């Protein structure tokens, strides 16, 4: 049931945003179809996680989600079913790091916003070290990802078509630390 809900949600989101908001995506071929990978997009809107997830060509994708989203039991149950897990964005969340390491070591995909939080102004925020740490610990490549167009309030999208687009860049592979020591 969980897998069917996830796949149905991906299809629904992808087609809705493609048709209503002229959403486009590029560089899908840069996402490894198997093995561990960290998808690392910028974060400007609450729409970013489902939009990115809807176009990733694999279903074993997991997501960081701020712990405040899990306060409501119904929302928490839904988020867990669509592969999200809670993270404390106020500090270093050892539990979330352990979950992330397990996900990547199992050869799955992880969507992790390097900025650590959503930009309130639309400006890019500095990256935090989590993506690099997880990549080095697991050998997972990082796919830098740009999301553009979601920083405008959604009501503007209904008044005029503002294109949304997602660009997945070529993966960046971590250096072989053992070979360098």
GROMACS .gro file of N, CA and C in nm:
model
  543
    1UNK      N    1   0.082  -0.120   0.000
    1UNK     CA    2   0.000   0.000   0.000
    1UNK      C    3   0.087   0.127   0.000
    2UNK      N    4   0.190   0.126   0.085
    2UNK     CA    5   0.277   0.243   0.093
    2UNK      C    6   0.342   0.273  -0.040
    3UNK      N    7   0.393   0.168  -0.106
    3UNK     CA    8   0.461   0.187  -0.235
    3UNK      C    9   0.362   0.239  -0.340
    4UNK      N   10   0.241   0.185  -0.341
    4UNK     CA   11   0.140   0.229  -0.437
    4UNK      C   12   0.104   0.376  -0.413
    5UNK      N   13   0.091   0.415  -0.287
    5UNK     CA   14   0.061   0.555  -0.253
    5UNK      C   15   0.174   0.646  -0.302
    6UNK      N   16   0.297   0.603  -0.282
    6UNK     CA   17   0.413   0.683  -0.323
    6UNK      C   18   0.413   0.702  -0.475
    7UNK      N   19   0.396   0.595  -0.548
    7UNK     CA   20   0.398   0.601  -0.695
    7UNK      C   21   0.280   0.685  -0.746
    8UNK      N   22   0.161   0.665  -0.690
    8UNK     CA   23   0.044   0.743  -0.730
    8UNK      C   24   0.068   0.892  -0.705
    9UNK      N   25   0.123   0.925  -0.588
    9UNK     CA   26   0.151   1.065  -0.555
    9UNK      C   27   0.250   1.127  -0.652
   10UNK      N   28   0.355   1.052  -0.688
   10UNK     CA   29   0.454   1.103  -0.784
   10UNK      C   30   0.388   1.137  -0.917
   11UNK      N   31   0.308   1.046  -0.967
   11UNK     CA   32   0.243   1.066  -1.097
   11UNK      C   33   0.148   1.185  -1.090
   12UNK      N   34   0.068   1.192  -0.986
   12UNK     CA   35  -0.029   1.301  -0.971
   12UNK      C   36   0.041   1.437  -0.963
   13UNK      N   37   0.143   1.448  -0.881
   13UNK     CA   38   0.216   1.575  -0.866
   13UNK      C   39   0.284   1.615  -0.996
   14UNK      N   40   0.352   1.520  -1.057
   14UNK     CA   41   0.426   1.550  -1.181
   14UNK      C   42   0.333   1.602  -1.290
   15UNK      N   43   0.223   1.534  -1.312
   15UNK     CA   44   0.132   1.574  -1.420
   15UNK      C   45   0.056   1.702  -1.386
   16UNK      N   46   0.018   1.720  -1.261
   16UNK     CA   47  -0.052   1.842  -1.222
   16UNK      C   48   0.037   1.964  -1.242
   17UNK      N   49   0.160   1.959  -1.192
   17UNK     CA   50   0.248   2.075  -1.204
   17UNK      C   51   0.297   2.095  -1.347
   18UNK      N   52   0.313   1.988  -1.420
   18UNK     CA   53   0.354   2.005  -1.560
   18UNK      C   54   0.244   2.075  -1.639
   19UNK      N   55   0.120   2.038  -1.615
   19UNK     CA   56   0.009   2.095  -1.691
   19UNK      C   57  -0.035   2.232  -1.641
   20UNK      N   58  -0.040   2.254  -1.511
   20UNK     CA   59  -0.089   2.381  -1.457
   20UNK      C   60   0.018   2.490  -1.454
   21UNK      N   61   0.143   2.451  -1.432
   21UNK     CA   62   0.247   2.551  -1.410
   21UNK      C   63   0.363   2.540  -1.507
   22UNK      N   64   0.345   2.466  -1.613
   22UNK     CA   65   0.449   2.454  -1.715
   22UNK      C   66   0.582   2.407  -1.655
   23UNK      N   67   0.572   2.309  -1.563
   23UNK     CA   68   0.694   2.257  -1.500
   23UNK      C   69   0.774   2.176  -1.601
   24UNK      N   70   0.905   2.201  -1.600
   24UNK     CA   71   0.996   2.126  -1.688
   24UNK      C   72   1.111   2.076  -1.603
   25UNK      N   73   1.172   1.969  -1.646
   25UNK     CA   74   1.288   1.916  -1.576
   25UNK      C   75   1.391   1.869  -1.676
   26UNK      N   76   1.515   1.884  -1.637
   26UNK     CA   77   1.629   1.854  -1.724
   26UNK      C   78   1.732   1.773  -1.645
   27UNK      N   79   1.809   1.694  -1.716
   27UNK     CA   80   1.920   1.622  -1.654
   27UNK      C   81   1.882   1.496  -1.580
   28UNK      N   82   1.763   1.443  -1.607
   28UNK     CA   83   1.722   1.319  -1.540
   28UNK      C   84   1.826   1.209  -1.560
   29UNK      N   85   1.891   1.210  -1.676
   29UNK     CA   86   1.992   1.107  -1.706
   29UNK      C   87   2.112   1.116  -1.612
   30UNK      N   88   2.125   1.224  -1.537
   30UNK     CA   89   2.235   1.238  -1.443
   30UNK      C   90   2.210   1.169  -1.309
   31UNK      N   91   2.089   1.120  -1.289
   31UNK     CA   92   2.056   1.052  -1.163
   31UNK      C   93   2.081   0.903  -1.180
   32UNK      N   94   2.174   0.846  -1.101
   32UNK     CA   95   2.195   0.701  -1.108
   32UNK      C   96   2.065   0.627  -1.076
   33UNK      N   97   2.033   0.527  -1.156
   33UNK     CA   98   1.909   0.452  -1.137
   33UNK      C   99   1.920   0.347  -1.027
   34UNK      N  100   2.042   0.312  -0.991
   34UNK     CA  101   2.065   0.214  -0.884
   34UNK      C  102   2.178   0.263  -0.796
   35UNK      N  103   2.179   0.213  -0.676
   35UNK     CA  104   2.286   0.247  -0.583
   35UNK      C  105   2.258   0.375  -0.508
   36UNK      N  106   2.341   0.401  -0.407
   36UNK     CA  107   2.317   0.519  -0.324
   36UNK      C  108   2.341   0.648  -0.401
   37UNK      N  109   2.261   0.747  -0.373
   37UNK     CA  110   2.278   0.879  -0.434
   37UNK      C  111   2.212   0.983  -0.343
   38UNK      N  112   2.273   1.099  -0.337
   38UNK     CA  113   2.216   1.212  -0.264
   38UNK      C  114   2.175   1.317  -0.366
   39UNK      N  115   2.046   1.346  -0.370
   39UNK     CA  116   1.994   1.453  -0.456
   39UNK      C  117   1.995   1.579  -0.368
   40UNK      N  118   2.065   1.683  -0.413
   40UNK     CA  119   2.088   1.801  -0.328
   40UNK      C  120   2.035   1.929  -0.393
   41UNK      N  121   1.903   1.956  -0.380
   41UNK     CA  122   1.846   2.078  -0.439
   41UNK      C  123   1.849   2.197  -0.343
   42UNK      N  124   1.836   2.317  -0.402
   42UNK     CA  125   1.812   2.435  -0.320
   42UNK      C  126   1.668   2.426  -0.268
   43UNK      N  127   1.636   2.510  -0.169
   43UNK     CA  128   1.505   2.497  -0.104
   43UNK      C  129   1.443   2.635  -0.083
   44UNK      N  130   1.344   2.667  -0.167
   44UNK     CA  131   1.280   2.799  -0.160
   44UNK      C  132   1.131   2.793  -0.129
   45UNK      N  133   1.072   2.674  -0.132
   45UNK     CA  134   0.928   2.664  -0.118
   45UNK      C  135   0.889   2.531  -0.055
   46UNK      N  136   0.772   2.528   0.005
   46UNK     CA  137   0.720   2.401   0.058
   46UNK      C  138   0.690   2.302  -0.054
   47UNK      N  139   0.680   2.351  -0.176
   47UNK     CA  140   0.652   2.263  -0.290
   47UNK      C  141   0.776   2.187  -0.337
   48UNK      N  142   0.895   2.231  -0.297
   48UNK     CA  143   1.018   2.173  -0.350
   48UNK      C  144   1.031   2.021  -0.330
   49UNK      N  145   1.010   1.968  -0.209
   49UNK     CA  146   1.029   1.823  -0.194
   49UNK      C  147   0.938   1.739  -0.285
   50UNK      N  148   0.806   1.765  -0.288
   50UNK     CA  149   0.725   1.681  -0.377
   50UNK      C  150   0.755   1.703  -0.525
   51UNK      N  151   0.791   1.826  -0.563
   51UNK     CA  152   0.822   1.850  -0.705
   51UNK      C  153   0.946   1.773  -0.747
   52UNK      N  154   1.052   1.781  -0.668
   52UNK     CA  155   1.175   1.708  -0.700
   52UNK      C  156   1.147   1.558  -0.700
   53UNK      N  157   1.082   1.512  -0.596
   53UNK     CA  158   1.054   1.368  -0.586
   53UNK      C  159   0.970   1.315  -0.699
   54UNK      N  160   0.881   1.398  -0.751
   54UNK     CA  161   0.790   1.351  -0.856
   54UNK      C  162   0.861   1.319  -0.987
   55UNK      N  163   0.978   1.376  -1.009
   55UNK     CA  164   1.046   1.354  -1.138
   55UNK      C  165   1.171   1.266  -1.126
   56UNK      N  166   1.210   1.230  -1.005
   56UNK     CA  167   1.325   1.139  -0.989
   56UNK      C  168   1.283   1.001  -1.039
   57UNK      N  169   1.360   0.941  -1.130
   57UNK     CA  170   1.318   0.816  -1.195
   57UNK      C  171   1.346   0.690  -1.112
   58UNK      N  172   1.317   0.696  -0.985
   58UNK     CA  173   1.328   0.578  -0.899
   58UNK      C  174   1.231   0.596  -0.783
   59UNK      N  175   1.191   0.485  -0.722
   59UNK     CA  176   1.092   0.491  -0.616
   59UNK      C  177   1.151   0.468  -0.477
   60UNK      N  178   1.281   0.441  -0.468
   60UNK     CA  179   1.345   0.419  -0.338
   60UNK      C  180   1.408   0.549  -0.288
   61UNK      N  181   1.330   0.655  -0.290
   61UNK     CA  182   1.378   0.789  -0.256
   61UNK      C  183   1.323   0.827  -0.118
   62UNK      N  184   1.412   0.875  -0.031
   62UNK     CA  185   1.374   0.915   0.104
   62UNK      C  186   1.407   1.063   0.123
   63UNK      N  187   1.337   1.126   0.218
   63UNK     CA  188   1.343   1.272   0.234
   63UNK      C  189   1.362   1.312   0.379
   64UNK      N  190   1.448   1.409   0.403
   64UNK     CA  191   1.451   1.479   0.531
   64UNK      C  192   1.325   1.564   0.537
   65UNK      N  193   1.265   1.575   0.654
   65UNK     CA  194   1.153   1.668   0.673
   65UNK      C  195   1.164   1.724   0.815
   66UNK      N  196   1.147   1.854   0.829
   66UNK     CA  197   1.164   1.912   0.962
   66UNK      C  198   1.064   1.851   1.059
   67UNK      N  199   1.111   1.829   1.182
   67UNK     CA  200   1.032   1.755   1.280
   67UNK      C  201   0.897   1.820   1.309
   68UNK      N  202   0.886   1.952   1.292
   68UNK     CA  203   0.760   2.020   1.317
   68UNK      C  204   0.646   1.971   1.228
   69UNK      N  205   0.680   1.914   1.113
   69UNK     CA  206   0.577   1.861   1.023
   69UNK      C  207   0.515   1.732   1.076
   70UNK      N  208   0.579   1.670   1.176
   70UNK     CA  209   0.533   1.542   1.228
   70UNK      C  210   0.450   1.558   1.356
   71UNK      N  211   0.420   1.680   1.397
   71UNK     CA  212   0.343   1.704   1.519
   71UNK      C  213   0.201   1.650   1.506
   72UNK      N  214   0.139   1.676   1.393
   72UNK     CA  215   0.004   1.626   1.367
   72UNK      C  216   0.013   1.477   1.334
   73UNK      N  217  -0.057   1.389   1.407
   73UNK     CA  218  -0.045   1.245   1.384
   73UNK      C  219  -0.085   1.201   1.242
   74UNK      N  220  -0.184   1.267   1.184
   74UNK     CA  221  -0.227   1.232   1.048
   74UNK      C  222  -0.117   1.270   0.949
   75UNK      N  223  -0.064   1.390   0.964
   75UNK     CA  224   0.045   1.434   0.876
   75UNK      C  225   0.167   1.345   0.893
   76UNK      N  226   0.197   1.309   1.018
   76UNK     CA  227   0.313   1.223   1.044
   76UNK      C  228   0.298   1.088   0.975
   77UNK      N  229   0.181   1.030   0.984
   77UNK     CA  230   0.157   0.900   0.920
   77UNK      C  231   0.173   0.911   0.768
   78UNK      N  232   0.117   1.017   0.711
   78UNK     CA  233   0.129   1.038   0.567
   78UNK      C  234   0.275   1.056   0.527
   79UNK      N  235   0.347   1.142   0.597
   79UNK     CA  236   0.487   1.169   0.564
   79UNK      C  237   0.572   1.043   0.571
   80UNK      N  238   0.550   0.962   0.672
   80UNK     CA  239   0.626   0.837   0.683
   80UNK      C  240   0.595   0.744   0.566
   81UNK      N  241   0.471   0.745   0.521
   81UNK     CA  242   0.433   0.658   0.408
   81UNK      C  243   0.493   0.704   0.275
   82UNK      N  244   0.526   0.831   0.266
   82UNK     CA  245   0.588   0.880   0.142
   82UNK      C  246   0.739   0.897   0.159
   83UNK      N  247   0.794   0.820   0.253
   83UNK     CA  248   0.939   0.806   0.271
   83UNK      C  249   1.007   0.927   0.334
   84UNK      N  250   0.934   1.009   0.407
   84UNK     CA  251   0.998   1.120   0.478
   84UNK      C  252   1.027   1.077   0.622
   85UNK      N  253   1.129   1.135   0.680
   85UNK     CA  254   1.158   1.108   0.821
   85UNK      C  255   1.196   1.239   0.888
   86UNK      N  256   1.164   1.250   1.019
   86UNK     CA  257   1.184   1.378   1.087
   86UNK      C  258   1.330   1.407   1.117
   87UNK      N  259   1.363   1.536   1.109
   87UNK     CA  260   1.497   1.583   1.144
   87UNK      C  261   1.483   1.714   1.221
   88UNK      N  262   1.565   1.728   1.324
   88UNK     CA  263   1.570   1.852   1.400
   88UNK      C  264   1.664   1.946   1.326
   89UNK      N  265   1.609   2.051   1.268
   89UNK     CA  266   1.690   2.143   1.187
   89UNK      C  267   1.759   2.250   1.272
   90UNK      N  268   1.737   2.247   1.402
   90UNK     CA  269   1.798   2.347   1.490
   90UNK      C  270   1.940   2.310   1.534
   91UNK      N  271   1.980   2.187   1.512
   91UNK     CA  272   2.113   2.145   1.555
   91UNK      C  273   2.154   2.020   1.480
   92UNK      N  274   2.247   1.946   1.537
   92UNK     CA  275   2.291   1.820   1.475
   92UNK      C  276   2.201   1.709   1.526
   93UNK      N  277   2.128   1.647   1.437
   93UNK     CA  278   2.034   1.541   1.472
   93UNK      C  279   2.100   1.406   1.444
   94UNK      N  280   2.158   1.345   1.548
   94UNK     CA  281   2.232   1.220   1.533
   94UNK      C  282   2.140   1.109   1.482
   95UNK      N  283   2.016   1.107   1.528
   95UNK     CA  284   1.921   1.006   1.482
   95UNK      C  285   1.895   1.015   1.332
   96UNK      N  286   1.877   1.135   1.282
   96UNK     CA  287   1.853   1.155   1.138
   96UNK      C  288   1.977   1.119   1.058
   97UNK      N  289   2.094   1.147   1.113
   97UNK     CA  290   2.219   1.110   1.045
   97UNK      C  291   2.228   0.958   1.034
   98UNK      N  292   2.196   0.888   1.141
   98UNK     CA  293   2.201   0.741   1.140
   98UNK      C  294   2.102   0.684   1.038
   99UNK      N  295   1.983   0.740   1.033
   99UNK     CA  296   1.883   0.695   0.935
   99UNK      C  297   1.936   0.719   0.793
  100UNK      N  298   1.993   0.836   0.770
  100UNK     CA  299   2.047   0.870   0.638
  100UNK      C  300   2.159   0.775   0.597
  101UNK      N  301   2.249   0.745   0.690
  101UNK     CA  302   2.358   0.652   0.661
  101UNK      C  303   2.303   0.514   0.624
  102UNK      N  304   2.202   0.469   0.699
  102UNK     CA  305   2.141   0.338   0.669
  102UNK      C  306   2.076   0.338   0.531
  103UNK      N  307   2.002   0.443   0.499
  103UNK     CA  308   1.936   0.454   0.369
  103UNK      C  309   2.039   0.445   0.257
  104UNK      N  310   2.144   0.521   0.268
  104UNK     CA  311   2.247   0.523   0.163
  104UNK      C  312   2.324   0.390   0.157
  105UNK      N  313   2.353   0.331   0.270
  105UNK     CA  314   2.424   0.202   0.271
  105UNK      C  315   2.339   0.090   0.214
  106UNK      N  316   2.207   0.109   0.218
  106UNK     CA  317   2.116   0.011   0.155
  106UNK      C  318   2.102   0.036   0.005
  107UNK      N  319   2.173   0.136  -0.047
  107UNK     CA  320   2.171   0.163  -0.191
  107UNK      C  321   2.052   0.244  -0.238
  108UNK      N  322   1.990   0.318  -0.149
  108UNK     CA  323   1.872   0.397  -0.183
  108UNK      C  324   1.911   0.543  -0.209
  109UNK      N  325   1.812   0.622  -0.249
  109UNK     CA  326   1.833   0.764  -0.279
  109UNK      C  327   1.784   0.849  -0.162
  110UNK      N  328   1.853   0.961  -0.141
  110UNK     CA  329   1.817   1.053  -0.034
  110UNK      C  330   1.811   1.194  -0.090
  111UNK      N  331   1.697   1.261  -0.070
  111UNK     CA  332   1.685   1.403  -0.106
  111UNK      C  333   1.717   1.483   0.020
  112UNK      N  334   1.820   1.564   0.010
  112UNK     CA  335   1.867   1.641   0.124
  112UNK      C  336   1.897   1.783   0.078
  113UNK      N  337   1.829   1.879   0.136
  113UNK     CA  338   1.850   2.019   0.099
  113UNK      C  339   1.973   2.071   0.172
  114UNK      N  340   2.082   2.100   0.100
  114UNK     CA  341   2.208   2.140   0.164
  114UNK      C  342   2.196   2.264   0.252
  115UNK      N  343   2.100   2.350   0.221
  115UNK     CA  344   2.083   2.473   0.298
  115UNK      C  345   2.028   2.446   0.438
  116UNK      N  346   1.970   2.328   0.457
  116UNK     CA  347   1.920   2.290   0.588
  116UNK      C  348   1.783   2.344   0.623
  117UNK      N  349   1.735   2.438   0.546
  117UNK     CA  350   1.604   2.498   0.571
  117UNK      C  351   1.559   2.569   0.444
  118UNK      N  352   1.435   2.610   0.444
  118UNK     CA  353   1.380   2.681   0.329
  118UNK      C  354   1.417   2.828   0.338
  119UNK      N  355   1.458   2.885   0.226
  119UNK     CA  356   1.489   3.028   0.219
  119UNK      C  357   1.359   3.107   0.224
  120UNK      N  358   1.349   3.200   0.314
  120UNK     CA  359   1.228   3.282   0.327
  120UNK      C  360   1.226   3.397   0.226
  121UNK      N  361   1.343   3.434   0.174
  121UNK     CA  362   1.353   3.549   0.084
  121UNK      C  363   1.367   3.510  -0.063
  122UNK      N  364   1.391   3.383  -0.090
  122UNK     CA  365   1.417   3.340  -0.227
  122UNK      C  366   1.565   3.339  -0.259
  123UNK      N  367   1.646   3.400  -0.173
  123UNK     CA  368   1.792   3.400  -0.192
  123UNK      C  369   1.848   3.263  -0.156
  124UNK      N  370   1.958   3.227  -0.220
  124UNK     CA  371   2.024   3.103  -0.184
  124UNK      C  372   2.092   3.119  -0.049
  125UNK      N  373   2.084   3.015   0.033
  125UNK     CA  374   2.147   3.016   0.165
  125UNK      C  375   2.277   2.935   0.159
  126UNK      N  376   2.369   2.960   0.252
  126UNK     CA  377   2.493   2.881   0.253
  126UNK      C  378   2.462   2.734   0.282
  127UNK      N  379   2.540   2.647   0.223
  127UNK     CA  380   2.523   2.503   0.245
  127UNK      C  381   2.580   2.465   0.381
  128UNK      N  382   2.516   2.367   0.444
  128UNK     CA  383   2.566   2.309   0.568
  128UNK      C  384   2.645   2.183   0.531
  129UNK      N  385   2.723   2.129   0.624
  129UNK     CA  386   2.814   2.019   0.589
  129UNK      C  387   2.751   1.881   0.577
  130UNK      N  388   2.622   1.866   0.601
  130UNK     CA  389   2.561   1.734   0.603
  130UNK      C  390   2.575   1.654   0.474
  131UNK      N  391   2.554   1.717   0.361
  131UNK     CA  392   2.563   1.646   0.232
  131UNK      C  393   2.703   1.590   0.213
  132UNK      N  394   2.804   1.672   0.236
  132UNK     CA  395   2.942   1.627   0.220
  132UNK      C  396   2.977   1.515   0.315
  133UNK      N  397   2.934   1.528   0.438
  133UNK     CA  398   2.962   1.424   0.539
  133UNK      C  399   2.902   1.290   0.496
  134UNK      N  400   2.775   1.291   0.459
  134UNK     CA  401   2.709   1.166   0.419
  134UNK      C  402   2.772   1.106   0.294
  135UNK      N  403   2.809   1.190   0.200
  135UNK     CA  404   2.873   1.141   0.078
  135UNK      C  405   3.007   1.076   0.110
  136UNK      N  406   3.088   1.141   0.193
  136UNK     CA  407   3.219   1.085   0.228
  136UNK      C  408   3.206   0.955   0.308
  137UNK      N  409   3.108   0.949   0.398
  137UNK     CA  410   3.091   0.830   0.482
  137UNK      C  411   3.039   0.709   0.404
  138UNK      N  412   2.963   0.734   0.298
  138UNK     CA  413   2.897   0.623   0.226
  138UNK      C  414   2.949   0.602   0.085
  139UNK      N  415   3.022   0.699   0.031
  139UNK     CA  416   3.066   0.690  -0.108
  139UNK      C  417   2.957   0.727  -0.207
  140UNK      N  418   2.843   0.776  -0.157
  140UNK     CA  419   2.731   0.812  -0.244
  140UNK      C  420   2.764   0.938  -0.324
  141UNK      N  421   2.738   0.936  -0.455
  141UNK     CA  422   2.756   1.059  -0.533
  141UNK      C  423   2.647   1.160  -0.496
  142UNK      N  424   2.678   1.286  -0.521
  142UNK     CA  425   2.583   1.395  -0.495
  142UNK      C  426   2.541   1.453  -0.630
  143UNK      N  427   2.410   1.465  -0.651
  143UNK     CA  428   2.357   1.527  -0.772
  143UNK      C  429   2.310   1.667  -0.735
  144UNK      N  430   2.393   1.771  -0.763
  144UNK     CA  431   2.348   1.908  -0.736
  144UNK      C  432   2.225   1.939  -0.821
  145UNK      N  433   2.126   2.000  -0.758
  145UNK     CA  434   1.998   2.020  -0.826
  145UNK      C  435   1.949   2.163  -0.804
  146UNK      N  436   1.905   2.225  -0.913
  146UNK     CA  437   1.850   2.360  -0.907
  146UNK      C  438   1.700   2.354  -0.928
  147UNK      N  439   1.628   2.415  -0.835
  147UNK     CA  440   1.483   2.432  -0.851
  147UNK      C  441   1.461   2.581  -0.873
  148UNK      N  442   1.388   2.615  -0.978
  148UNK     CA  443   1.367   2.756  -1.009
  148UNK      C  444   1.219   2.782  -1.033
  149UNK      N  445   1.169   2.893  -0.978
  149UNK     CA  446   1.031   2.933  -1.002
  149UNK      C  447   0.940   2.909  -0.884
  150UNK      N  448   0.982   2.829  -0.787
  150UNK     CA  449   0.895   2.803  -0.673
  150UNK      C  450   0.907   2.910  -0.566
  151UNK      N  451   0.999   3.003  -0.582
  151UNK     CA  452   1.018   3.107  -0.481
  151UNK      C  453   0.909   3.214  -0.485
  152UNK      N  454   0.834   3.220  -0.594
  152UNK     CA  455   0.724   3.315  -0.601
  152UNK      C  456   0.602   3.256  -0.531
  153UNK      N  457   0.523   3.340  -0.467
  153UNK     CA  458   0.403   3.287  -0.403
  153UNK      C  459   0.314   3.212  -0.503
  154UNK      N  460   0.256   3.104  -0.458
  154UNK     CA  461   0.178   3.018  -0.548
  154UNK      C  462   0.062   3.092  -0.612
  155UNK      N  463   0.003   3.191  -0.543
  155UNK     CA  464  -0.110   3.262  -0.605
  155UNK      C  465  -0.069   3.333  -0.733
  156UNK      N  466   0.057   3.373  -0.744
  156UNK     CA  467   0.104   3.435  -0.868
  156UNK      C  468   0.101   3.336  -0.983
  157UNK      N  469   0.126   3.210  -0.952
  157UNK     CA  470   0.126   3.108  -1.057
  157UNK      C  471  -0.014   3.088  -1.115
  158UNK      N  472  -0.117   3.111  -1.034
  158UNK     CA  473  -0.253   3.095  -1.084
  158UNK      C  474  -0.294   3.213  -1.172
  159UNK      N  475  -0.238   3.331  -1.149
  159UNK     CA  476  -0.273   3.449  -1.229
  159UNK      C  477  -0.202   3.449  -1.363
  160UNK      N  478  -0.081   3.398  -1.366
  160UNK     CA  479  -0.005   3.391  -1.491
  160UNK      C  480   0.086   3.269  -1.482
  161UNK      N  481   0.116   3.215  -1.596
  161UNK     CA  482   0.202   3.097  -1.595
  161UNK      C  483   0.346   3.141  -1.573
  162UNK      N  484   0.399   3.103  -1.460
  162UNK     CA  485   0.540   3.125  -1.429
  162UNK      C  486   0.605   2.989  -1.439
  163UNK      N  487   0.697   2.971  -1.530
  163UNK     CA  488   0.756   2.838  -1.546
  163UNK      C  489   0.830   2.793  -1.420
  164UNK      N  490   0.814   2.667  -1.390
  164UNK     CA  491   0.890   2.603  -1.284
  164UNK      C  492   0.986   2.508  -1.354
  165UNK      N  493   1.109   2.505  -1.309
  165UNK     CA  494   1.195   2.404  -1.367
  165UNK      C  495   1.294   2.350  -1.265
  166UNK      N  496   1.335   2.227  -1.294
  166UNK     CA  497   1.428   2.154  -1.209
  166UNK      C  498   1.541   2.106  -1.300
  167UNK      N  499   1.664   2.132  -1.258
  167UNK     CA  500   1.779   2.086  -1.336
  167UNK      C  501   1.869   2.002  -1.246
  168UNK      N  502   1.887   1.876  -1.287
  168UNK     CA  503   1.976   1.784  -1.217
  168UNK      C  504   2.112   1.788  -1.287
  169UNK      N  505   2.215   1.829  -1.216
  169UNK     CA  506   2.350   1.836  -1.273
  169UNK      C  507   2.417   1.699  -1.266
  170UNK      N  508   2.532   1.689  -1.328
  170UNK     CA  509   2.608   1.563  -1.326
  170UNK      C  510   2.648   1.531  -1.182
  171UNK      N  511   2.650   1.401  -1.148
  171UNK     CA  512   2.686   1.364  -1.012
  171UNK      C  513   2.831   1.399  -0.978
  172UNK      N  514   2.851   1.437  -0.855
  172UNK     CA  515   2.985   1.462  -0.802
  172UNK      C  516   3.017   1.345  -0.710
  173UNK      N  517   3.125   1.275  -0.741
  173UNK     CA  518   3.163   1.157  -0.663
  173UNK      C  519   3.264   1.197  -0.556
  174UNK      N  520   3.249   1.142  -0.436
  174UNK     CA  521   3.344   1.177  -0.330
  174UNK      C  522   3.481   1.116  -0.360
  175UNK      N  523   3.586   1.182  -0.311
  175UNK     CA  524   3.719   1.124  -0.331
  175UNK      C  525   3.732   0.996  -0.250
  176UNK      N  526   3.817   0.906  -0.296
  176UNK     CA  527   3.843   0.783  -0.222
  176UNK      C  528   3.940   0.818  -0.109
  177UNK      N  529   3.886   0.837   0.009
  177UNK     CA  530   3.965   0.880   0.124
  177UNK      C  531   4.075   0.779   0.156
  178UNK      N  532   4.042   0.650   0.148
  178UNK     CA  533   4.140   0.546   0.181
  178UNK      C  534   4.260   0.551   0.086
  179UNK      N  535   4.236   0.583  -0.040
  179UNK     CA  536   4.345   0.589  -0.138
  179UNK      C  537   4.436   0.708  -0.112
  180UNK      N  538   4.384   0.810  -0.044
  180UNK     CA  539   4.462   0.930  -0.019
  180UNK      C  540   4.535   0.930   0.115
  181UNK      N  541   4.518   0.824   0.195
  181UNK     CA  542   4.584   0.821   0.327
  181UNK      C  543   4.699   0.724   0.329
   0.00000   0.00000   0.00000
